[in-house]
Coordinates of C-alpha atoms and ligand atoms in Angstrom, one line a residue:
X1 CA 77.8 68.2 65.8
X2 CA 78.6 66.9 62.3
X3 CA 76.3 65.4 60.4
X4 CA 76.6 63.9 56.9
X5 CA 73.4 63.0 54.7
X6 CA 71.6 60.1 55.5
X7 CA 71.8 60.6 59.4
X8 CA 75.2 59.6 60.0
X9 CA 78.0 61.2 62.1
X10 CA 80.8 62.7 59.9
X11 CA 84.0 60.5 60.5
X12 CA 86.2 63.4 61.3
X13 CA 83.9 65.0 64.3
X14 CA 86.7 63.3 66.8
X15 CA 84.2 64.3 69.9
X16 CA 82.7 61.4 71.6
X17 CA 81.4 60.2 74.9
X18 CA 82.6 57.8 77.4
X19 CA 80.3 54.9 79.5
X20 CA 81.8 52.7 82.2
X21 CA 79.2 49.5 82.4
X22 CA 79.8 49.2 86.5
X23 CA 76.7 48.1 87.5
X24 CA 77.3 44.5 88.2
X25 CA 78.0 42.8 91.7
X26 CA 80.5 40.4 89.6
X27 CA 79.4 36.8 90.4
X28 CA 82.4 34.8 90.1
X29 CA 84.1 37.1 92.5
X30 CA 83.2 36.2 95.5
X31 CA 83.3 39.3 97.6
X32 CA 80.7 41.4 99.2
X33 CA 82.7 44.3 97.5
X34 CA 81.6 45.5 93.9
X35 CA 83.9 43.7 91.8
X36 CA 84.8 47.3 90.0
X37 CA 86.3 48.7 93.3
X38 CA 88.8 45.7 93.3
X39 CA 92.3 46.7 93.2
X40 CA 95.4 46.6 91.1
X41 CA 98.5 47.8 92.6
X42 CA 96.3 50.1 94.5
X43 CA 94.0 51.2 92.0
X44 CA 90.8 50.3 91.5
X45 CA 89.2 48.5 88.2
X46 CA 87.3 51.4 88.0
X47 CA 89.7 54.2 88.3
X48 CA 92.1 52.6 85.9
X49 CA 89.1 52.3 83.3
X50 CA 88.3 56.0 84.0
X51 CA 92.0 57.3 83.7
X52 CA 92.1 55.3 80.2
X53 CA 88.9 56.9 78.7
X54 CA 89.6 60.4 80.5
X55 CA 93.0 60.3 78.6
X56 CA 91.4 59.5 75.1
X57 CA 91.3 62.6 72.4
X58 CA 88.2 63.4 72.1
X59 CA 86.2 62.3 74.9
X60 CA 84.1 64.9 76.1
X61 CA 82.6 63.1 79.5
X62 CA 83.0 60.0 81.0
X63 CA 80.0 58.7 82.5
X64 CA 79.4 55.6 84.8
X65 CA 76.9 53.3 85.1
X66 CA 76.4 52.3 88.4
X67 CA 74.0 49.8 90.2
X68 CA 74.5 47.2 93.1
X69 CA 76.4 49.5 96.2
X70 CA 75.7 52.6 93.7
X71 CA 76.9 54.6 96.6
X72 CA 80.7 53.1 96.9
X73 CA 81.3 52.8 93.3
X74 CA 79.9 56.7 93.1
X75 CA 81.9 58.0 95.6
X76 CA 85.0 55.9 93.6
X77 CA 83.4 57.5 90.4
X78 CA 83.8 61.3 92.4
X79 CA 87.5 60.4 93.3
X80 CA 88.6 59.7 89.6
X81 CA 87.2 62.5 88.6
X82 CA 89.0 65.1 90.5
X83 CA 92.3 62.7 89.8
X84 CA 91.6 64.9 86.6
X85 CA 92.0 65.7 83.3
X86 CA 89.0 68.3 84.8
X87 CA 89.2 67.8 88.2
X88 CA 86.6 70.5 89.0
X89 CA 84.2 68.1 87.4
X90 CA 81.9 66.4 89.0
X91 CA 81.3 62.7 88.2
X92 CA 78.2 61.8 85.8
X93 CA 77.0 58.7 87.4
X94 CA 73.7 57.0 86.2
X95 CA 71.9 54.8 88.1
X96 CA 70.6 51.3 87.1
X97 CA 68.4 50.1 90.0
X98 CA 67.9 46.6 88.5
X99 CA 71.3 44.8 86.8
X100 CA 69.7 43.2 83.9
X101 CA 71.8 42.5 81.9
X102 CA 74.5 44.7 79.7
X103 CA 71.5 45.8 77.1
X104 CA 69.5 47.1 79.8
X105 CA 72.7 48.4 81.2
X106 CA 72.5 50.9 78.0
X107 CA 68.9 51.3 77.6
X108 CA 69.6 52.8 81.0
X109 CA 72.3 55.0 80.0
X110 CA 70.3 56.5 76.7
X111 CA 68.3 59.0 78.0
X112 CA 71.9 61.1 79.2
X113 CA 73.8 59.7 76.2
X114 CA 70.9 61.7 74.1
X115 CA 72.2 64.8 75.7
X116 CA 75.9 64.0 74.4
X117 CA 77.8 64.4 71.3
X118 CA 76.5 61.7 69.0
X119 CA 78.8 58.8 70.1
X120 CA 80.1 57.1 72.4
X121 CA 82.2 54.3 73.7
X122 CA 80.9 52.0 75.8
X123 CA 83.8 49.8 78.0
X124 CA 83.0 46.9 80.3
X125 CA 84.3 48.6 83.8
X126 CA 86.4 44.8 84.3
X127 CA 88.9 45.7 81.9
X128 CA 91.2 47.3 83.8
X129 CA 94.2 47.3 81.8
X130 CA 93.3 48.7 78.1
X131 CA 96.3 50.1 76.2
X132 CA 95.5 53.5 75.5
X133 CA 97.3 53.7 72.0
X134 CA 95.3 50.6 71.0
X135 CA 92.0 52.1 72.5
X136 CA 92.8 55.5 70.3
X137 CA 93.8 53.5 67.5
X138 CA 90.5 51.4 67.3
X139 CA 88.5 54.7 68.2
X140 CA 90.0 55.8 64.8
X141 CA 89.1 52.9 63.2
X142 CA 85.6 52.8 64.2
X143 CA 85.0 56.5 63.4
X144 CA 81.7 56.1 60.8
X145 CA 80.7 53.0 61.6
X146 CA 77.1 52.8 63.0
X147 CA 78.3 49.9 65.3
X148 CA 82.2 48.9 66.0
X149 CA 83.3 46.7 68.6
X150 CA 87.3 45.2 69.7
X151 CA 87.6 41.7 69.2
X152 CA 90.8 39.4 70.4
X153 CA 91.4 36.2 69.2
X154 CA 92.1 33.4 71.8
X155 CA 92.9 30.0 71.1
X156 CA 90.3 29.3 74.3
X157 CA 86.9 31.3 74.0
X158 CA 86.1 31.2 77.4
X159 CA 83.0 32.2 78.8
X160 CA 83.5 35.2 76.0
X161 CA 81.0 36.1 73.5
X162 CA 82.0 34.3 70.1
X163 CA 81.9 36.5 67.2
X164 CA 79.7 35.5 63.9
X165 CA 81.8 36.3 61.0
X166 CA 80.0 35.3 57.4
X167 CA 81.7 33.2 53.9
X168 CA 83.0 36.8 53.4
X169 CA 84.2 37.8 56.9
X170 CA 81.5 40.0 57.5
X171 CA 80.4 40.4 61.0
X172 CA 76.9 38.7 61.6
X173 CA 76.6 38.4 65.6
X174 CA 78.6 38.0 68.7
X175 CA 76.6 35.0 70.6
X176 CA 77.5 34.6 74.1
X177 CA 79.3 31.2 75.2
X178 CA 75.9 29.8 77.0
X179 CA 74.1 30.4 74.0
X180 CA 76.4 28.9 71.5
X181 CA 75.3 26.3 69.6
X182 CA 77.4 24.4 66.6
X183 CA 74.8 23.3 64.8
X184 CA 73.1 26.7 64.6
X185 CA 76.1 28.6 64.1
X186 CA 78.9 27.1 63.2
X187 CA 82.3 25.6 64.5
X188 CA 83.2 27.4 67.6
X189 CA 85.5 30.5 66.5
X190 CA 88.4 31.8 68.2
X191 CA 87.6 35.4 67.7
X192 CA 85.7 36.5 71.2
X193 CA 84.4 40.3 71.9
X194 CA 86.8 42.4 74.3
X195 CA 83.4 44.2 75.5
X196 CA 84.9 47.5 73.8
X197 CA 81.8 49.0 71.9
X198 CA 81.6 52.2 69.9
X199 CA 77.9 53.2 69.1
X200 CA 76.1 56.0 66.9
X201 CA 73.8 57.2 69.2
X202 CA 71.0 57.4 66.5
X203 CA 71.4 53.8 65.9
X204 CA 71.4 52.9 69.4
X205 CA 68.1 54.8 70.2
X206 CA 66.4 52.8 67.0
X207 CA 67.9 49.0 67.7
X208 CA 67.7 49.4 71.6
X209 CA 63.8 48.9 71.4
X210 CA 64.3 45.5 69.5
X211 CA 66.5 44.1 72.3
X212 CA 65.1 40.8 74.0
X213 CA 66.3 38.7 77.3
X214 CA 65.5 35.2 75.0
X215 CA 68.6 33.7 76.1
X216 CA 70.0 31.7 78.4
X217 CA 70.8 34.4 81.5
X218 CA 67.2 35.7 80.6
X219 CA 69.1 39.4 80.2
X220 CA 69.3 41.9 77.8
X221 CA 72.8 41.6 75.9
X222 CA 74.5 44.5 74.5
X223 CA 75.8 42.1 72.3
X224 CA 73.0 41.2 70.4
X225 CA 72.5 44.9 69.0
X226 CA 75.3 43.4 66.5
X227 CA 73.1 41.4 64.6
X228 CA 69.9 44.0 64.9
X229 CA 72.3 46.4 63.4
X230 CA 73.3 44.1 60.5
X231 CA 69.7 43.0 59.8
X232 CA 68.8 46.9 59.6
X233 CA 72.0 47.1 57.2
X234 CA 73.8 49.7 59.6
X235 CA 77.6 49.3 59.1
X236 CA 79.1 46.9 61.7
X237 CA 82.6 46.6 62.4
X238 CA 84.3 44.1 64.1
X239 CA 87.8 45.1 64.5
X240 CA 90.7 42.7 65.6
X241 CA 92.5 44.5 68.5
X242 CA 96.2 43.0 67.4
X243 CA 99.1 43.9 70.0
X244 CA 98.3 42.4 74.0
X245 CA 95.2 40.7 73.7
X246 CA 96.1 40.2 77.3
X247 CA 95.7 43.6 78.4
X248 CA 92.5 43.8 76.5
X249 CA 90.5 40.6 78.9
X250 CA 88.0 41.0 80.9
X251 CA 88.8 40.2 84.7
X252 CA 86.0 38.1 86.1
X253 CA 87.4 35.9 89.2
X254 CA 90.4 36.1 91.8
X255 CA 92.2 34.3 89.5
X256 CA 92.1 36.7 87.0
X257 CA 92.2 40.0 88.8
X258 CA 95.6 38.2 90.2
X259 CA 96.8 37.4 86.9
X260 CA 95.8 41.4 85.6
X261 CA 97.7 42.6 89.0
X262 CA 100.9 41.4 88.8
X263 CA 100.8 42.4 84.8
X264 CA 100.3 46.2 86.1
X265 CA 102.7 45.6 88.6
X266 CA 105.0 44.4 86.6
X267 CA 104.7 47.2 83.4
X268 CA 105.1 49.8 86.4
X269 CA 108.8 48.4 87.3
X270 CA 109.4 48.1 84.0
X271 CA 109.1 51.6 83.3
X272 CA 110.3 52.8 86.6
X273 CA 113.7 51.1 85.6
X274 CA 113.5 52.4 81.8
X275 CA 113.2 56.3 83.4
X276 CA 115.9 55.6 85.5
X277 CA 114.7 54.5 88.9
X278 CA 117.1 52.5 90.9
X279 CA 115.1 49.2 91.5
X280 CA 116.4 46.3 94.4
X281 CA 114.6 43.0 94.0
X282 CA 112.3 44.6 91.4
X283 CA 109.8 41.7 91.4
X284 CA 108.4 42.9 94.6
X285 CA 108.4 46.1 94.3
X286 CA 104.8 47.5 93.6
X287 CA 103.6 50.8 92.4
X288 CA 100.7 52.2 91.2
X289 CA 99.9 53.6 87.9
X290 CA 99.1 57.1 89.3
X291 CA 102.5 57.1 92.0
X292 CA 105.3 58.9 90.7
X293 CA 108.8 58.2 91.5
X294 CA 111.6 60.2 89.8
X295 CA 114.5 58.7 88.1
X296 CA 117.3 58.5 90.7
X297 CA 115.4 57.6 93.7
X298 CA 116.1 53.8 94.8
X299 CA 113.5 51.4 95.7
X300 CA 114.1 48.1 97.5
X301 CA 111.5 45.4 97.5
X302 CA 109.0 44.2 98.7
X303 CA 107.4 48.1 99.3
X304 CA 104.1 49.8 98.2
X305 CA 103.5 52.9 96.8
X306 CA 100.3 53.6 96.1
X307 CA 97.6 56.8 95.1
X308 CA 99.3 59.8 94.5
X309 CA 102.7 59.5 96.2
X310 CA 105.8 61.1 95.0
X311 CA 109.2 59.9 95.8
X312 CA 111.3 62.4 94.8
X313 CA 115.3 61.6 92.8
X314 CA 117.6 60.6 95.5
X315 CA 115.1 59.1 98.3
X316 CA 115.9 56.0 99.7
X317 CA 113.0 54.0 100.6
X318 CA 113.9 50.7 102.2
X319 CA 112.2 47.3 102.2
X320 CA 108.6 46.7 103.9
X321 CA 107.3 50.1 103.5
X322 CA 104.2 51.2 102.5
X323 CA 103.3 54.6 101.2
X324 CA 100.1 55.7 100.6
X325 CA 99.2 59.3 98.8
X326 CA 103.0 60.2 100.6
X327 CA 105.7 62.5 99.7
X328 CA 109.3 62.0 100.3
X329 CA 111.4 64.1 99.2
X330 CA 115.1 64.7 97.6
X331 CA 117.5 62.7 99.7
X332 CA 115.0 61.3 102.3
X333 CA 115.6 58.2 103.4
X334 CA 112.8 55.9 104.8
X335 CA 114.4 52.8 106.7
X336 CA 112.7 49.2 106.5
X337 CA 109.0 48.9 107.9
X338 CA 108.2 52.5 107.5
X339 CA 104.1 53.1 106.9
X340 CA 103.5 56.9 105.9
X341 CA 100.1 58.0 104.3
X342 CA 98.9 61.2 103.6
X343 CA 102.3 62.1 105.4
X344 CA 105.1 64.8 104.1
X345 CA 108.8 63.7 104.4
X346 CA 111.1 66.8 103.6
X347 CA 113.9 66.5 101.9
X348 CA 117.2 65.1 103.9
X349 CA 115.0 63.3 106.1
X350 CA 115.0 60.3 107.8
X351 CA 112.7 57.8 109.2
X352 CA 112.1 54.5 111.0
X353 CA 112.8 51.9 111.2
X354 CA 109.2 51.1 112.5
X355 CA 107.5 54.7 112.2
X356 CA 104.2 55.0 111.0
X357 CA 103.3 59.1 109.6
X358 CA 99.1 59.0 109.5
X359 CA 97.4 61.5 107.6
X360 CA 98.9 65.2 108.5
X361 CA 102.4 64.4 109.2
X362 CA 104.9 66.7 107.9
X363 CA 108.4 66.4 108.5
X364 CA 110.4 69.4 107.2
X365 CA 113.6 69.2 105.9
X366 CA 116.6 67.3 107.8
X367 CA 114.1 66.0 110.9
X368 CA 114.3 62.8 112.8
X369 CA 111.2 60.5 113.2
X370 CA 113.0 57.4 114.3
X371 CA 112.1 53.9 115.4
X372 CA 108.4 53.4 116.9
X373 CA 107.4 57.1 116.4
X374 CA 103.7 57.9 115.5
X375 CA 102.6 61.3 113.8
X376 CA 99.1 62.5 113.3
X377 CA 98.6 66.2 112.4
X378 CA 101.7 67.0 113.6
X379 CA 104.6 69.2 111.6
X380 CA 108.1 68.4 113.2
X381 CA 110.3 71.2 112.4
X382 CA 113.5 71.6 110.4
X383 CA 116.5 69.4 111.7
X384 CA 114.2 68.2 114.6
X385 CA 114.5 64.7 116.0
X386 CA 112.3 62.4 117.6
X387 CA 114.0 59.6 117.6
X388 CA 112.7 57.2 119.8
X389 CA 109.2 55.7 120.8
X390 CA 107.0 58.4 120.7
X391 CA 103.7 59.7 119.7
X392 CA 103.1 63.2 118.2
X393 CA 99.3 64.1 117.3
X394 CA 98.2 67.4 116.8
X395 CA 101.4 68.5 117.1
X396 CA 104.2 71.5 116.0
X397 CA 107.0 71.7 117.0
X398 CA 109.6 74.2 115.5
X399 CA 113.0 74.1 114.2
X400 CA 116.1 72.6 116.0
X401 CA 114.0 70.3 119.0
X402 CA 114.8 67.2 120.7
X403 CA 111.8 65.1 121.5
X404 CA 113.2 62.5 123.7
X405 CA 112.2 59.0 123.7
X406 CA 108.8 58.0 124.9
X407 CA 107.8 61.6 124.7
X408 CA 103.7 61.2 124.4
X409 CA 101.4 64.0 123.1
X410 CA 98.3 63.4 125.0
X411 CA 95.9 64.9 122.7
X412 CA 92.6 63.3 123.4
X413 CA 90.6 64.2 127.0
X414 CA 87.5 61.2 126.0
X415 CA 85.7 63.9 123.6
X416 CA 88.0 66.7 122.6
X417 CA 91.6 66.3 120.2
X418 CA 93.8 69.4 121.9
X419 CA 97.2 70.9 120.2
X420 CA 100.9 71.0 121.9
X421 CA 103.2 73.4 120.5
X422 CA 106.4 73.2 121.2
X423 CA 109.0 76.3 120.2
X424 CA 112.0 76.2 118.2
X425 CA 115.4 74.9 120.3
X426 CA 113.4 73.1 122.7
X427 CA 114.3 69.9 124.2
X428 CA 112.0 67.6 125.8
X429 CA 113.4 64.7 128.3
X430 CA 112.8 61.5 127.9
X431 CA 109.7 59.8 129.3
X432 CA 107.4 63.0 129.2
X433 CA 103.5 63.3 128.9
X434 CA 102.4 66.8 126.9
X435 CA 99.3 67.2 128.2
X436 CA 97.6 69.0 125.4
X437 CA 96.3 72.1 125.5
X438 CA 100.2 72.6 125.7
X439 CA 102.9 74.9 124.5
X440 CA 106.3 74.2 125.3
X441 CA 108.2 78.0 124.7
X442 CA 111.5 78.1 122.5
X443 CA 114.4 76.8 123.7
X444 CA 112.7 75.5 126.8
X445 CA 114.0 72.2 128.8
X446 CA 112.0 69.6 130.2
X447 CA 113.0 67.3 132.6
X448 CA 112.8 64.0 131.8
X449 CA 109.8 61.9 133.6
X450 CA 107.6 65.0 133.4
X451 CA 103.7 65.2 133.0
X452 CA 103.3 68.8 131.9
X453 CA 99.8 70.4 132.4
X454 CA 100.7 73.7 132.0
X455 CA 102.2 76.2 129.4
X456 CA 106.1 75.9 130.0
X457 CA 107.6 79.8 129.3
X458 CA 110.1 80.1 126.8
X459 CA 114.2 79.7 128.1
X460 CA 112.9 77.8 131.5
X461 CA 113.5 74.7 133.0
X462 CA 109.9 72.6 133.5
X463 CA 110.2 69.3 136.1
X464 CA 106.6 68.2 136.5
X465 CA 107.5 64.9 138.5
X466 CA 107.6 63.8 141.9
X467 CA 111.2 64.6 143.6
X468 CA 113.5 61.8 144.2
X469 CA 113.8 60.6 148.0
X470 CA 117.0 58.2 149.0
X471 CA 116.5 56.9 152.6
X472 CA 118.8 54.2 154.0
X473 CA 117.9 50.8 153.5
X474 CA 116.8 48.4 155.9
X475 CA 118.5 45.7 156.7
X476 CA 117.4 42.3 157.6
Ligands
UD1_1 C1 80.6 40.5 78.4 C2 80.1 40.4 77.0 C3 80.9 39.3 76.3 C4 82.3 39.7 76.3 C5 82.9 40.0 77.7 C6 84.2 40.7 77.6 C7 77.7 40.7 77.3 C8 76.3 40.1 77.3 N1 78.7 39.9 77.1 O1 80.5 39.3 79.1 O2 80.4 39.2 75.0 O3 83.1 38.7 75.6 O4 82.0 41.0 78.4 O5 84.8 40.9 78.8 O6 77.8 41.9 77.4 N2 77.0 45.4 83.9 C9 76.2 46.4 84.2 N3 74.9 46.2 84.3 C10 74.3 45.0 84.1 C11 75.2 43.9 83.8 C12 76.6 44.1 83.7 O7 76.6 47.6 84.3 O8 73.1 44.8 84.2 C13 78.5 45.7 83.8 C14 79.3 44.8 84.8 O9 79.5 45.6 86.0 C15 80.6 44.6 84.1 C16 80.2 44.8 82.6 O10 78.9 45.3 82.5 O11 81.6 45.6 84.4 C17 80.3 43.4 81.9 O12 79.4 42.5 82.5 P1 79.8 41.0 82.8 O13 78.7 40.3 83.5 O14 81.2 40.9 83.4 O15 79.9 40.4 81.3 P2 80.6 39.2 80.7 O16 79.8 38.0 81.1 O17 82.0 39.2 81.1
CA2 CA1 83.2 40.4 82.4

């Protein structure tokens, strides 16, 4: 670490640390949920916070402050991490057992943040949609300053914490909006605090001590370190974030987290038709910040295309899909009401209308899942179909098969999942039950109607159904 004389971290020592306040239940949200682990386009509060501070120069960890359901938000904590920059990393979470307030929520956090680089930046987890150049830029800004914090101005305050400026425009407090009073500190400014906080460590550890819960809530207030600091004549900064103030509000209630969602939502198909995606009804198409779709592929609305999926240039994906950590690739098309997660569509594919790929479906290149078909675990070979209402689970079949309709996999005895494999060339009549343990050899035929029990050789005819018997009919 750099330091300069007097105690103070050298401005050009770019390293700092990271710490996500998501301790809080969120009040106003009414939801049993932690009100970090509500989505946007898929994502949740918290992993779009992370992937902001993870993508910062400079940041050496990004540590999370966790509290009410600790375990959920954890395990969401763990997730983001892998998502990278260092995916082999594990999440630091720190645990604050009793939410009292955002103060406490860093008295908390001290202890680690001693083990750290010097600094760090300290982001309210329900800001989900900070602008990363603006975050860098006021990260630069900040850099020497014992105490800095973003601050928006807003013709309505809110319920935000009001920032004290003095005659000279010097910060003097941030007072929260329950504790405002005109007559003890002036007319009602416009300039609230965004809940963006960079700190000197040193200072931290020596104002931290004089925080108090004399207010209204009866909490600790990060906020009122601002005016410790300026009494102990530490440099304070309040810096003005300019560009978006929208992007820089807290969300607080359903009405907020629906106004921040359809902003995301919107930015996405706004770039996805700036790269060169090929957007249909583009107002109702959502994607999340972490999908990719390549330029070329065409999109029509409403569809969903959340976590990780990749569309690849050329895919078609119809209306009423949702895709969920799926790839489709080059040429694939994906007809209306398709619902593929954790699912692999090959290139040249084709699927639904109506089929629904669960985790483990792979279709290799040029296959056929078509209307009402259900994969699970289950690989359907190159230029296979299955066209018609049928279920494959635990399931691989090769190249070049025809899996008639209502073909069922039964892969489940009551306790045990059990594989079918069916060769390459095979074809499978219409209306037959695999019973699993299976294999169906290559280029095997099986009569439509059957219920096969047992291994069916390759090149042979199976008919596991009971014959057909005409008698005359009576009469009369
Ligand atoms: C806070 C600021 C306010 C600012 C606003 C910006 C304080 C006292 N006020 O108000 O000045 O204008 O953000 O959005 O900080 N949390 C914990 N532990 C706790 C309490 C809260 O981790 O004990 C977390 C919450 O999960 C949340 C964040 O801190 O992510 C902010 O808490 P919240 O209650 O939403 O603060 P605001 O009232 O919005
Ligand atoms: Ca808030």
């Amino acid at each position: 670490m750099t330091h300069i004389p007097g105690g103070a971290l050298s401005p050009a020592d770019p390293r700092l640390d990271a710490l996500i306040l998501a301790a809080g239940k969120g009040t106003r949200m009414p939801s049993p949920r932690p009100k970090v682990l509500q989505t946007l386009v898929g994502e949740s509060m918290l992993g779009l916070v992370y992937a902001a501070l993870a993508a910062l120069p400079g940041v050496e960890r990004v540590l999370t402050l966790v509290g009410y359901e600790a375990d959920l938000v954890r395990a969401e904590a763990e997730r983001c991490a892998r998502r990278g920059p260092r995916p082999d990393e594990a999440a630091n979470c720190i645990e604050q057992v009793e939410q009292r307030g955002t103060g406490h929520a860093l008295m908390t956090a001290l202890p680690e943040l001693e083990n750290g680089c010097g600094r760090v930046l300290v982001v309210n987890g329900d800001t989900p949609l900070l602008p990363s150049a603006a975050l860098r830029r006021f990260v630069t800004e900040a850099a020497g300053a014992d105490l800095a914090f973003a601050t928006l101005r807003l013709d309505d305050p809110g319920a935000f914490g009001r920032v004290v400026r003095d005659r000279v425009g010097q910060v003097a407090a941030i007072v929260e909006a329950k504790d405002y009073d005109e007559a003890r500190h002036g007319r009602e400014p416009h300039e609230i605090n965004a809940g963006v906080y960079l700190l000197n460590v040193d200072a931290a550890r020596r104002l931290l001590p004089k925080l108090t819960n004399d207010n209204k809530s009866g909490e600790y207030y990060i906020t009122d370190l601002v005016a410790l600091a300026v009494a102990e004549g530490m440099s304070v900064l309040g810096l003005p974030v300019e560009a978006d103030t929208d992007a820089w509000l807290g969300v607080n209630t359903p009405a907020e987290l629906a106004v921040a969602e359809e902003s995301l939502r919107r930015r996405r198909a706004a770039e996805l038709l700036a790269s060169g995606v090929i957007l249909h009804s583009p107002g109702a198409i959502r994607v999340s910040l972490f999908a990719e779709v390549e330029p070329g592929a065409e999109l029509f609305g409403p569809c969903e295309i959340y976590g990780d999926s990749r569309v690849a240039a050329g895919a078609l994906i119809e209306s009423h899909c949702v895709l969920r950590n799926a790839v489709v690739g080059a040429g694939a098309r994906v007809r209306s009401f398709c619902h593929l997660e954790d699912a692999v569509v090959g290139a040249a594919c084709q699927v639904g209308p109506y089929a629904r790929l669960r985790p483990g479906a792979v279709m290799e290149e040029e296959s056929h899942a078509g209307n009402f078909v259900e994969m699970k675990k289950a690989r359907l070979g190159k230029g296979s179909k299955a066209n018609h209402l049928t279920y494959l689970g635990d399931a691989e079949v090769g190249p070049g098969v025809n899996v008639g309709a209502g073909t069922i996999t039964c892969n489940y005895d009551g306790r045990n999942k059990h594989r079918t494999v069916i060769g390459a060339g095979a074809f499978i009549g219409s209306n037959t039950a695999l019973v699993a343990p299976v294999t169906v050899g290559e280029s095997a035929l099986v009569g439509a109607g059957s219920v096969i029990t047992k291994d069916v050789p390759a090149e042979t005819l199976a008919v596991g159904r009971g014959r057909q018997v005409n008698v005359p009919r009576r009469k009369g």
